Amino acid sequence: MSGGKIARSGPALLPGVGGLSPGVTLAILVLSLIAALDLIGVAGAARTLRAWPARLAGSVTVVATGGGIESADAAAARVAEILGRTPGVSRVRVLDPAPEDALAAWIIGDSLAGGSTADDPDLSPLKPRLLSVMLKPGSSLTARGLTKFLNDQGPRVAVDDHGIWSGPLERAALVVAGGAAMLLVVLLWGVWNLVAGGVRRSFGRHAERLVLLTHLGAAEPVLTGPFRRGLTLTAAVGAGLGVFAAAGVGALLIWSPDAAIALAGLGVPLPAIAPLDLAAGLAWLLVAVPIGALAARIAAIVALRRMS
Amino acid sequence: MISSEPPSPRAPALLRLQSVAVRQSAGDSEGVAISFDVVAGGAHVLTGETGSGKTAILEMIGLARTPARGGLELFGQNVARVPRPARHTLRRRIGMIFQDLRLVDDLSADDNVALAVRAAGRVGQGLATEIAEVLSWVGLGQRRQAMAGALDDDGRRRLALARAVINRPDLVIADEPAGKTSQAILALLADLNQAGTAILLATRDGALAANAGAEVTHVSRERTAVGGRP
């Protein structure tokens, strides 16, 4: 040994410390896979839920029932003509009866759709006709206003305000986001405990050497550093692999309809995800790795102080 | 004989224990309060039967234990006021020879000493030469590459001494350094003391304490007596 080589090539202070911890890596990988799938699903769901209120607010359905000598078909034609020249309306379309019936049957059941005596125009035995009405962006027209406007001009109609679904959808979006956030907190807690437990176990395995090095005057960062680096690396690799795996699952669902259908057949709820949603998993890396690093740092300091 | 000449009475105290008591283990009762000073370049011997608490006192001075009561000053600093992250700076001024030696058996003699150098954060030219010189001084110059586990008891004690002094400490603490076989260690400690390093030695060997030429503190579970030089 020549002079000056001690610091670089002398004996390792803590041999075997500072590398990957395979068991902890695997456990963090699993948590990260769940977390990243959660984030990807939430991204898709949030995008969908954001889009619906805008679409609902911009359209209404007019139910034309007719009355007296006027049939529902005639009433629908008259409504279409009136609305076609009404400012604020961009498009009016009388829906085909067959799809209407199918839709009604799907929603309320065959027996009711086939003929009901209910007063509700939707269930009227007169078989009302439906008109889909698109409003111009910024239009001041409301369902109530349109109902009055049309009834004043003759046709017996009711206008279904789609906007009433916006509130429940927005609340559903909040519930989805809140549930996902709670799941992420639980998963982060899991990462914290896995990393801290890994540090404690590693400290236990090297206790004798640590006590000796403490007596020999080693500074705290020198003693805790290898444990901190090793478990931070473990958290980063586990989280990275988990996010990568989740992106793979997401990609499979986007580009392999068969897989999506198979999962849907198993009762797995599948939000509509887009390629851009796959990037949402990266957010997990930005949170989980610093959390892992912090857990490793605190656990190492606490373990060393308990030891010495 | 550890100290042939008494240090100057005005020499600063490197170590000062003022009515310090220490527990030997958690839940144990406090030991008897003990007070003594070790001045720069001085020597002090702790004697007492096995289980009297000598090792616990030495470990407390090495900052591995906290006093149950009393005041401990190291190198002019009240240890209780030194934050934990800064305590290594005090430890680096102490060379410890443990009763169980605590050598790393699967490292060579060279690397055992180098471990202390690395732990102290020392870098620079000439460290390997310094290690070689220290190992030669303790009589292991020809066995530098031998594994610590392969050395006999005398060799292991010499190696523990080399590791304790490699960082030129101001105070060397030796817990039963001679064992039953190696009186040569005591001669090396005496040389070190004459060169200006303070020595605190713990032994249950009453004759050794009496012949050490140093101030002696007798430690027992019931009482503590401080004696002067013989």
Coordinates of C-alpha atoms in Angstrom, one line a residue:
Chain A
M1 CA 0.0 0.0 0.0
S2 CA 1.5 3.3 -0.9
G3 CA 0.9 6.7 0.8
G4 CA -2.3 8.5 0.3
K5 CA -4.4 5.6 -0.9
I6 CA -6.3 5.0 2.3
A7 CA -9.3 7.1 1.7
R8 CA -9.9 5.6 -1.8
S9 CA -8.8 2.0 -1.6
G10 CA -8.7 1.2 2.1
P11 CA -11.2 -1.2 3.7
A12 CA -14.8 -0.4 3.2
L13 CA -16.3 1.1 6.3
L14 CA -19.6 -0.7 5.9
P15 CA -19.1 -3.5 3.4
G16 CA -22.2 -4.7 1.7
V17 CA -24.2 -1.6 2.6
G18 CA -25.5 0.8 -0.1
G19 CA -26.8 -1.6 -2.7
L20 CA -30.3 -2.6 -3.7
S21 CA -32.4 -4.5 -1.2
P22 CA -34.2 -7.1 -3.5
G23 CA -37.1 -7.9 -1.1
V24 CA -37.9 -4.2 -0.5
T25 CA -37.5 -3.4 -4.2
L26 CA -40.1 -6.0 -5.1
A27 CA -42.5 -4.8 -2.4
I28 CA -42.1 -1.2 -3.5
L29 CA -42.6 -2.3 -7.1
V30 CA -45.9 -3.8 -6.3
L31 CA -47.1 -0.7 -4.4
S32 CA -45.9 1.5 -7.2
L33 CA -47.7 -0.6 -9.8
I34 CA -50.9 -0.1 -7.9
A35 CA -50.3 3.6 -7.3
A36 CA -49.4 4.3 -11.0
L37 CA -52.5 2.3 -12.2
D38 CA -54.5 4.4 -9.8
L39 CA -53.1 7.6 -11.2
I40 CA -53.6 6.5 -14.8
G41 CA -57.1 5.5 -14.1
V42 CA -57.8 8.8 -12.3
A43 CA -56.3 10.8 -15.1
G44 CA -58.6 9.0 -17.6
A45 CA -61.7 9.3 -15.3
A46 CA -61.0 13.0 -14.6
R47 CA -60.7 13.8 -18.2
T48 CA -63.9 12.1 -19.0
L49 CA -65.7 13.6 -16.1
R50 CA -64.4 17.1 -17.0
A51 CA -65.7 16.7 -20.6
W52 CA -69.2 15.6 -19.7
P53 CA -70.5 18.7 -17.9
A54 CA -69.4 20.9 -20.8
R55 CA -71.2 18.6 -23.2
L56 CA -74.3 18.4 -21.1
A57 CA -74.5 22.1 -20.5
G58 CA -74.5 22.7 -24.3
S59 CA -77.5 20.5 -25.1
V60 CA -81.1 19.8 -24.2
T61 CA -83.6 17.1 -25.2
V62 CA -87.1 18.2 -26.2
V63 CA -89.8 15.7 -25.6
A64 CA -92.7 16.5 -28.1
T65 CA -95.9 14.7 -27.2
G66 CA -98.4 16.4 -29.3
G67 CA -101.9 16.8 -28.2
G68 CA -105.5 17.2 -29.4
I69 CA -105.4 16.5 -33.1
E70 CA -101.7 17.0 -33.4
S71 CA -99.6 13.9 -33.4
A72 CA -96.2 13.6 -31.7
D73 CA -94.5 13.5 -35.1
A74 CA -96.2 16.7 -36.2
A75 CA -95.4 18.3 -32.9
A76 CA -91.7 17.3 -33.3
A77 CA -91.6 18.7 -36.8
R78 CA -93.1 22.0 -35.6
V79 CA -90.7 22.2 -32.7
A80 CA -87.8 21.6 -35.1
E81 CA -89.0 24.4 -37.4
I82 CA -89.4 26.8 -34.5
L83 CA -86.0 26.0 -33.0
G84 CA -84.4 26.2 -36.4
R85 CA -84.9 29.9 -36.4
T86 CA -84.4 30.5 -32.7
P87 CA -81.2 32.5 -31.8
G88 CA -78.9 30.5 -29.6
V89 CA -79.7 27.1 -31.1
S90 CA -77.0 25.7 -33.3
R91 CA -78.5 22.4 -34.3
V92 CA -81.8 20.5 -34.0
R93 CA -82.3 16.8 -34.8
V94 CA -85.4 14.7 -34.5
L95 CA -84.2 11.4 -33.2
D96 CA -85.3 8.2 -35.0
P97 CA -88.0 6.3 -33.1
A98 CA -86.3 2.9 -33.2
P99 CA -83.2 3.9 -31.4
E100 CA -85.4 6.0 -29.0
D101 CA -87.4 2.9 -28.1
A102 CA -84.3 0.8 -27.7
L103 CA -82.8 3.5 -25.4
A104 CA -86.0 3.8 -23.4
A105 CA -86.2 0.0 -23.1
W106 CA -82.6 -0.1 -21.9
I107 CA -83.3 2.7 -19.4
I108 CA -86.7 1.9 -18.0
G109 CA -87.3 -1.7 -19.1
D110 CA -89.3 -3.3 -22.0
S111 CA -92.6 -3.4 -20.2
L112 CA -92.7 0.3 -19.4
A113 CA -91.2 1.3 -22.7
G114 CA -93.9 -0.7 -24.6
G115 CA -96.7 1.5 -23.2
S116 CA -97.3 3.2 -20.0
T117 CA -100.2 5.2 -18.6
A118 CA -97.9 7.5 -16.6
D119 CA -98.4 11.2 -17.0
D120 CA -94.7 11.7 -17.6
P121 CA -94.4 12.6 -21.3
D122 CA -91.4 10.3 -21.5
L123 CA -93.7 7.4 -20.7
S124 CA -96.8 8.5 -22.4
P125 CA -98.7 6.0 -24.5
L126 CA -98.8 8.6 -27.3
K127 CA -95.2 7.7 -28.0
P128 CA -93.5 11.1 -27.8
R129 CA -90.7 12.0 -30.2
L130 CA -87.4 13.3 -29.0
L131 CA -85.4 16.1 -30.4
S132 CA -81.7 16.6 -29.7
V133 CA -81.0 20.3 -29.5
M134 CA -77.5 21.7 -29.5
L135 CA -77.1 25.2 -28.1
K136 CA -74.5 27.7 -29.2
P137 CA -71.6 28.3 -26.7
G138 CA -72.6 31.1 -24.3
S139 CA -76.3 30.8 -25.2
S140 CA -78.6 32.1 -22.5
L141 CA -81.3 29.6 -23.4
T142 CA -82.4 27.4 -20.5
A143 CA -84.6 24.3 -20.3
R144 CA -87.3 26.2 -18.4
G145 CA -87.1 29.1 -20.8
L146 CA -87.4 26.8 -23.8
T147 CA -90.3 24.9 -22.4
K148 CA -92.3 28.2 -21.9
F149 CA -91.2 29.5 -25.2
L150 CA -92.3 26.4 -27.1
N151 CA -95.5 25.9 -25.2
D152 CA -96.5 29.5 -25.8
Q153 CA -96.2 28.8 -29.5
G154 CA -98.4 25.7 -29.4
P155 CA -96.6 22.4 -29.3
R156 CA -97.0 20.4 -26.1
V157 CA -93.4 19.8 -25.1
A158 CA -91.2 19.2 -22.1
V159 CA -87.5 20.1 -22.2
D160 CA -85.0 17.8 -20.4
D161 CA -82.2 19.9 -19.0
H162 CA -79.0 17.8 -19.2
G163 CA -77.3 20.3 -17.1
I164 CA -78.9 18.9 -14.0
W165 CA -76.4 16.0 -14.3
S166 CA -73.4 18.3 -14.1
G167 CA -73.5 18.6 -10.3
P168 CA -73.6 14.8 -9.6
L169 CA -70.9 14.3 -12.2
E170 CA -68.7 16.9 -10.6
R171 CA -69.3 15.3 -7.2
A172 CA -68.5 11.9 -8.6
A173 CA -65.2 13.3 -9.9
L174 CA -64.4 14.6 -6.5
V175 CA -65.2 11.3 -4.9
V176 CA -63.0 9.5 -7.5
A177 CA -60.1 12.0 -6.9
G178 CA -60.5 11.8 -3.1
G179 CA -60.6 8.0 -3.1
A180 CA -57.5 7.9 -5.3
A181 CA -55.7 10.4 -3.1
M182 CA -56.5 8.3 0.0
L183 CA -55.2 5.2 -1.7
L184 CA -52.0 7.1 -2.7
V185 CA -51.5 8.2 0.9
V186 CA -51.9 4.6 2.1
L187 CA -49.4 3.4 -0.5
L188 CA -46.9 6.2 0.4
W189 CA -47.2 5.1 4.0
G190 CA -46.4 1.6 2.8
V191 CA -43.3 2.9 1.0
W192 CA -42.2 4.8 4.1
N193 CA -42.5 1.7 6.3
L194 CA -40.8 -0.6 3.8
V195 CA -37.8 1.8 3.5
A196 CA -37.6 2.5 7.2
G197 CA -37.9 -1.2 8.0
G198 CA -35.2 -2.0 5.4
V199 CA -32.9 0.6 7.1
R200 CA -33.5 -0.9 10.5
R201 CA -32.9 -4.5 9.4
S202 CA -29.7 -3.4 7.7
F203 CA -28.5 -1.6 10.8
G204 CA -29.2 -4.7 12.8
R205 CA -27.1 -6.8 10.5
H206 CA -24.2 -4.3 10.8
A207 CA -24.6 -3.3 14.4
E208 CA -21.2 -4.5 15.6
R209 CA -19.3 -2.6 12.9
L210 CA -21.4 0.5 13.4
V211 CA -20.6 0.6 17.1
L212 CA -16.9 0.2 16.4
L213 CA -16.9 2.9 13.8
T214 CA -18.8 5.2 16.2
H215 CA -16.1 4.7 18.8
L216 CA -13.4 5.3 16.1
G217 CA -14.9 8.7 15.5
A218 CA -16.9 8.3 12.4
A219 CA -19.3 11.2 11.8
E220 CA -23.0 10.5 11.6
P221 CA -23.4 11.2 7.9
V222 CA -20.5 8.8 7.1
L223 CA -22.3 6.1 9.1
T224 CA -25.9 6.8 7.9
G225 CA -24.9 7.7 4.3
P226 CA -24.6 4.2 2.8
F227 CA -27.9 3.0 4.4
R228 CA -29.6 6.2 3.2
R229 CA -28.2 5.8 -0.3
G230 CA -29.0 2.1 -0.5
L231 CA -32.6 2.4 0.5
T232 CA -33.2 5.5 -1.6
L233 CA -31.9 3.7 -4.6
T234 CA -34.1 0.7 -3.7
A235 CA -37.2 3.0 -3.5
A236 CA -36.3 4.7 -6.8
V237 CA -35.7 1.4 -8.7
G238 CA -38.8 -0.2 -7.2
A239 CA -41.0 2.9 -8.0
G240 CA -39.5 3.2 -11.5
L241 CA -40.2 -0.4 -12.3
G242 CA -43.7 -0.2 -10.9
V243 CA -44.5 2.9 -12.9
F244 CA -43.1 1.3 -16.0
A245 CA -45.1 -1.9 -15.5
A246 CA -48.3 0.2 -15.0
A247 CA -47.6 2.1 -18.2
G248 CA -47.3 -1.3 -19.9
V249 CA -50.7 -2.4 -18.5
G250 CA -52.2 0.9 -19.6
A251 CA -50.8 0.6 -23.1
L252 CA -52.2 -2.9 -23.4
L253 CA -55.6 -1.6 -22.5
I254 CA -55.4 1.2 -25.0
W255 CA -53.9 -0.7 -27.9
S256 CA -55.2 -4.1 -27.3
P257 CA -59.0 -4.0 -27.3
D258 CA -59.1 -7.8 -26.6
A259 CA -57.3 -7.3 -23.3
A260 CA -59.7 -4.5 -22.4
I261 CA -62.7 -6.6 -23.2
A262 CA -61.3 -9.5 -21.2
L263 CA -60.8 -7.4 -18.2
A264 CA -64.2 -5.8 -18.5
G265 CA -65.6 -9.3 -18.7
L266 CA -64.0 -10.0 -15.3
G267 CA -65.9 -7.1 -13.9
V268 CA -62.8 -4.8 -13.7
P269 CA -64.0 -1.2 -14.0
L270 CA -62.1 0.3 -16.9
P271 CA -62.0 4.1 -17.4
A272 CA -61.4 5.4 -20.9
I273 CA -57.7 6.1 -20.8
A274 CA -55.7 8.0 -23.5
P275 CA -52.0 7.6 -24.3
L276 CA -51.3 10.9 -22.5
D277 CA -52.8 9.4 -19.3
L278 CA -50.0 6.9 -19.1
A279 CA -47.7 9.8 -18.1
A280 CA -49.8 10.3 -14.9
G281 CA -47.8 7.5 -13.3
L282 CA -44.7 9.6 -13.4
A283 CA -46.3 11.7 -10.6
W284 CA -45.8 8.8 -8.3
L285 CA -42.1 8.8 -9.0
L286 CA -42.0 12.5 -8.1
V287 CA -43.6 11.8 -4.7
A288 CA -42.6 8.3 -3.8
V289 CA -38.8 8.7 -4.3
P290 CA -38.4 11.8 -2.1
I291 CA -40.7 10.1 0.5
G292 CA -38.4 7.0 0.4
A293 CA -35.3 9.2 0.6
L294 CA -36.7 11.0 3.6
A295 CA -37.8 7.8 5.3
A296 CA -34.3 6.3 4.8
R297 CA -32.6 9.4 6.2
I298 CA -34.8 9.7 9.3
A299 CA -34.7 5.9 10.0
A300 CA -31.0 5.8 9.7
I301 CA -30.4 8.7 12.1
V302 CA -32.9 7.3 14.6
A303 CA -31.4 3.8 14.4
L304 CA -27.9 5.1 14.8
R305 CA -28.8 7.2 17.8
R306 CA -30.6 4.3 19.4
M307 CA -27.6 2.2 18.8
S308 CA -25.0 4.6 20.2
Chain B
M1 CA 5.1 2.0 35.1
I2 CA 2.8 4.2 33.1
S3 CA 4.0 7.6 34.1
S4 CA 7.5 8.3 35.3
E5 CA 7.1 12.0 35.8
P6 CA 4.1 13.8 37.2
P7 CA 2.5 16.3 34.8
S8 CA 2.5 20.0 35.7
P9 CA -0.2 20.7 38.3
R10 CA -1.3 23.6 36.1
A11 CA -1.8 21.4 33.0
P12 CA -5.3 21.7 31.7
A13 CA -7.7 18.8 32.4
L14 CA -8.5 16.8 29.3
L15 CA -11.0 14.8 31.2
R16 CA -13.0 15.8 34.3
L17 CA -15.6 13.7 36.1
Q18 CA -17.5 15.5 38.8
S19 CA -19.7 13.3 40.9
V20 CA -20.5 11.2 37.9
A21 CA -22.6 8.0 38.3
V22 CA -23.3 5.7 35.4
R23 CA -25.7 2.7 35.1
Q24 CA -24.1 -0.5 33.9
S25 CA -27.2 -1.5 32.2
A26 CA -30.7 -0.2 31.6
G27 CA -32.8 -0.6 34.8
D28 CA -29.7 -1.0 36.9
S29 CA -29.2 1.3 39.9
E30 CA -26.8 4.2 39.5
G31 CA -23.3 3.3 40.5
V32 CA -21.3 5.2 43.1
A33 CA -20.5 8.8 42.1
I34 CA -17.0 9.2 41.0
S35 CA -14.8 12.3 40.5
F36 CA -11.3 12.6 39.0
D37 CA -9.3 14.5 36.4
V38 CA -6.9 13.5 33.8
V39 CA -4.7 16.3 32.7
A40 CA -2.9 16.7 29.4
G41 CA 0.0 14.3 29.4
G42 CA -1.1 12.7 32.6
A43 CA -2.0 9.2 33.6
H44 CA -4.8 7.8 35.7
V45 CA -5.7 4.2 36.7
L46 CA -9.1 2.9 37.6
T47 CA -9.1 -0.3 39.6
G48 CA -11.8 -2.4 40.9
E49 CA -13.2 -5.9 40.9
T50 CA -14.9 -7.4 37.9
G51 CA -18.4 -5.9 37.7
S52 CA -17.5 -2.8 39.7
G53 CA -18.4 -0.6 36.7
K54 CA -14.9 0.3 35.3
T55 CA -15.9 -0.5 31.8
A56 CA -19.2 1.4 32.1
I57 CA -17.2 4.5 33.2
L58 CA -14.8 4.1 30.3
E59 CA -17.7 3.7 27.8
M60 CA -19.3 6.8 29.2
I61 CA -16.0 8.7 28.7
G62 CA -16.0 7.3 25.1
L63 CA -19.5 8.8 24.8
A64 CA -21.1 5.5 24.4
R65 CA -23.1 5.9 27.6
T66 CA -24.8 8.9 29.2
P67 CA -24.1 9.7 32.8
A68 CA -27.0 9.0 35.2
R69 CA -25.9 12.1 37.1
G70 CA -23.0 14.4 37.5
G71 CA -20.9 16.4 35.1
L72 CA -18.5 15.1 32.4
E73 CA -16.1 17.4 30.7
L74 CA -13.9 16.3 27.8
F75 CA -11.2 18.5 26.4
G76 CA -12.8 21.5 28.2
Q77 CA -16.3 20.9 26.9
N78 CA -19.3 19.9 28.9
V79 CA -20.4 16.8 27.1
A80 CA -24.1 17.3 27.9
R81 CA -24.0 20.5 25.9
V82 CA -22.3 19.0 22.8
P83 CA -24.9 18.1 20.2
R84 CA -24.9 14.5 19.1
P85 CA -23.9 15.2 15.5
A86 CA -20.8 17.0 16.8
R87 CA -19.7 14.3 19.3
H88 CA -17.5 12.5 16.8
T89 CA -15.1 15.4 17.0
L90 CA -14.5 14.6 20.7
R91 CA -14.3 10.8 20.0
R92 CA -11.6 11.4 17.4
R93 CA -9.4 12.9 20.2
I94 CA -9.7 9.6 22.1
G95 CA -8.1 6.3 21.3
M96 CA -9.9 3.4 22.7
I97 CA -8.6 -0.1 23.5
F98 CA -11.6 -2.2 24.3
Q99 CA -11.6 -5.0 26.8
D100 CA -12.8 -7.3 24.0
L101 CA -10.5 -5.5 21.5
R102 CA -13.2 -5.3 18.8
L103 CA -10.9 -6.1 15.9
V104 CA -12.3 -7.0 12.6
D105 CA -11.1 -10.6 12.2
D106 CA -11.4 -10.8 8.5
L107 CA -9.4 -7.7 7.8
S108 CA -5.6 -7.6 7.8
A109 CA -3.7 -5.8 10.6
D110 CA -3.0 -3.0 8.0
D111 CA -6.7 -2.7 7.2
N112 CA -7.8 -2.8 10.8
V113 CA -5.7 0.3 11.5
A114 CA -6.7 1.8 8.1
L115 CA -10.3 1.5 9.2
A116 CA -9.7 3.9 12.1
V117 CA -8.0 6.3 9.7
R118 CA -11.0 6.2 7.3
A119 CA -13.5 6.5 10.2
A120 CA -11.8 9.6 11.4
G121 CA -12.2 11.0 7.9
R122 CA -8.4 11.5 7.4
V123 CA -7.2 11.8 3.8
G124 CA -3.9 12.8 2.3
Q125 CA -0.5 11.6 1.4
G126 CA 1.6 9.4 3.7
L127 CA -1.2 7.7 5.6
A128 CA -0.1 4.2 4.6
T129 CA 3.4 5.0 5.7
E130 CA 2.1 6.2 9.0
I131 CA 0.1 2.9 9.4
A132 CA 3.2 0.9 8.7
E133 CA 5.2 3.0 11.2
V134 CA 2.6 2.5 14.0
L135 CA 2.4 -1.3 13.3
S136 CA 6.2 -1.5 13.5
W137 CA 6.1 0.5 16.8
V138 CA 3.8 -2.0 18.3
G139 CA 5.9 -4.9 17.0
L140 CA 3.7 -6.0 14.1
G141 CA 5.8 -4.7 11.3
Q142 CA 6.3 -8.1 9.9
R143 CA 2.7 -9.2 10.2
R144 CA 1.0 -6.2 8.6
Q145 CA -0.8 -8.4 6.1
A146 CA -1.9 -11.1 8.6
M147 CA -5.6 -11.3 9.3
A148 CA -6.5 -10.1 12.7
G149 CA -8.2 -13.3 13.4
A150 CA -5.0 -15.2 12.8
L151 CA -3.0 -13.2 15.4
D152 CA -2.4 -14.6 18.8
D153 CA -3.7 -12.8 21.9
D154 CA -0.5 -10.7 22.3
G155 CA -0.6 -9.7 18.6
R156 CA -4.3 -8.8 18.8
R157 CA -3.6 -6.6 21.8
R158 CA -0.8 -4.9 20.0
L159 CA -3.0 -4.4 17.0
A160 CA -5.7 -2.8 19.2
L161 CA -3.1 -0.4 20.5
A162 CA -2.0 0.5 17.0
R163 CA -5.5 1.2 16.0
A164 CA -6.1 3.3 19.1
V165 CA -3.1 5.6 18.5
I166 CA -3.0 5.9 14.7
N167 CA -5.0 9.1 14.8
R168 CA -2.7 10.7 17.4
P169 CA -5.3 11.0 20.1
D170 CA -4.8 13.3 23.1
L171 CA -6.2 10.6 25.4
V172 CA -5.8 6.9 25.2
I173 CA -8.3 4.8 27.2
A174 CA -7.3 1.2 27.8
D175 CA -9.7 -1.3 29.3
E176 CA -7.6 -4.2 30.7
P177 CA -5.1 -3.7 27.9
A178 CA -2.5 -6.2 29.1
G179 CA -4.8 -9.2 29.6
K180 CA -2.9 -12.1 31.1
T181 CA -0.1 -12.3 28.7
S182 CA 1.1 -9.1 27.2
Q183 CA 3.0 -6.9 29.7
A184 CA 4.7 -5.3 26.6
I185 CA 1.5 -3.4 26.0
L186 CA 2.0 -1.5 29.3
A187 CA 5.5 -0.6 28.3
L188 CA 4.2 0.8 25.0
L189 CA 1.6 2.8 26.9
A190 CA 4.3 4.1 29.2
D191 CA 6.3 5.3 26.1
L192 CA 3.2 6.9 24.7
N193 CA 2.6 8.7 28.0
Q194 CA 6.1 9.9 28.1
A195 CA 5.6 11.3 24.6
G196 CA 2.8 13.5 26.0
T197 CA -0.4 11.4 25.4
A198 CA -2.7 11.2 28.4
I199 CA -3.5 7.6 29.5
L200 CA -6.6 6.4 31.4
L201 CA -6.2 2.7 32.2
A202 CA -8.7 0.4 33.8
T203 CA -7.5 -2.8 35.5
R204 CA -8.6 -5.2 38.1
D205 CA -4.9 -6.0 38.8
G206 CA -4.2 -4.2 42.1
A207 CA -0.4 -4.7 41.8
L208 CA -0.4 -3.2 38.4
A209 CA -2.3 -0.2 39.7
A210 CA 0.1 0.2 42.6
N211 CA 3.1 0.1 40.4
A212 CA 1.8 2.3 37.6
G213 CA 3.1 5.5 39.1
A214 CA -0.1 7.3 38.3
E215 CA -3.1 8.5 40.3
V216 CA -5.4 5.7 41.2
T217 CA -9.2 5.6 41.6
H218 CA -10.6 2.5 43.1
V219 CA -14.1 1.8 41.9
S220 CA -16.5 -0.5 43.7
R221 CA -20.3 -0.9 43.8
E222 CA -20.4 0.5 47.4
R223 CA -17.8 3.2 47.5
T224 CA -15.1 5.0 45.5
A225 CA -11.7 5.9 46.8
V226 CA -9.2 8.2 45.2
G227 CA -5.6 7.5 46.0
G228 CA -2.5 9.5 45.2
R229 CA 0.7 8.3 43.7
P230 CA 2.5 5.6 45.5

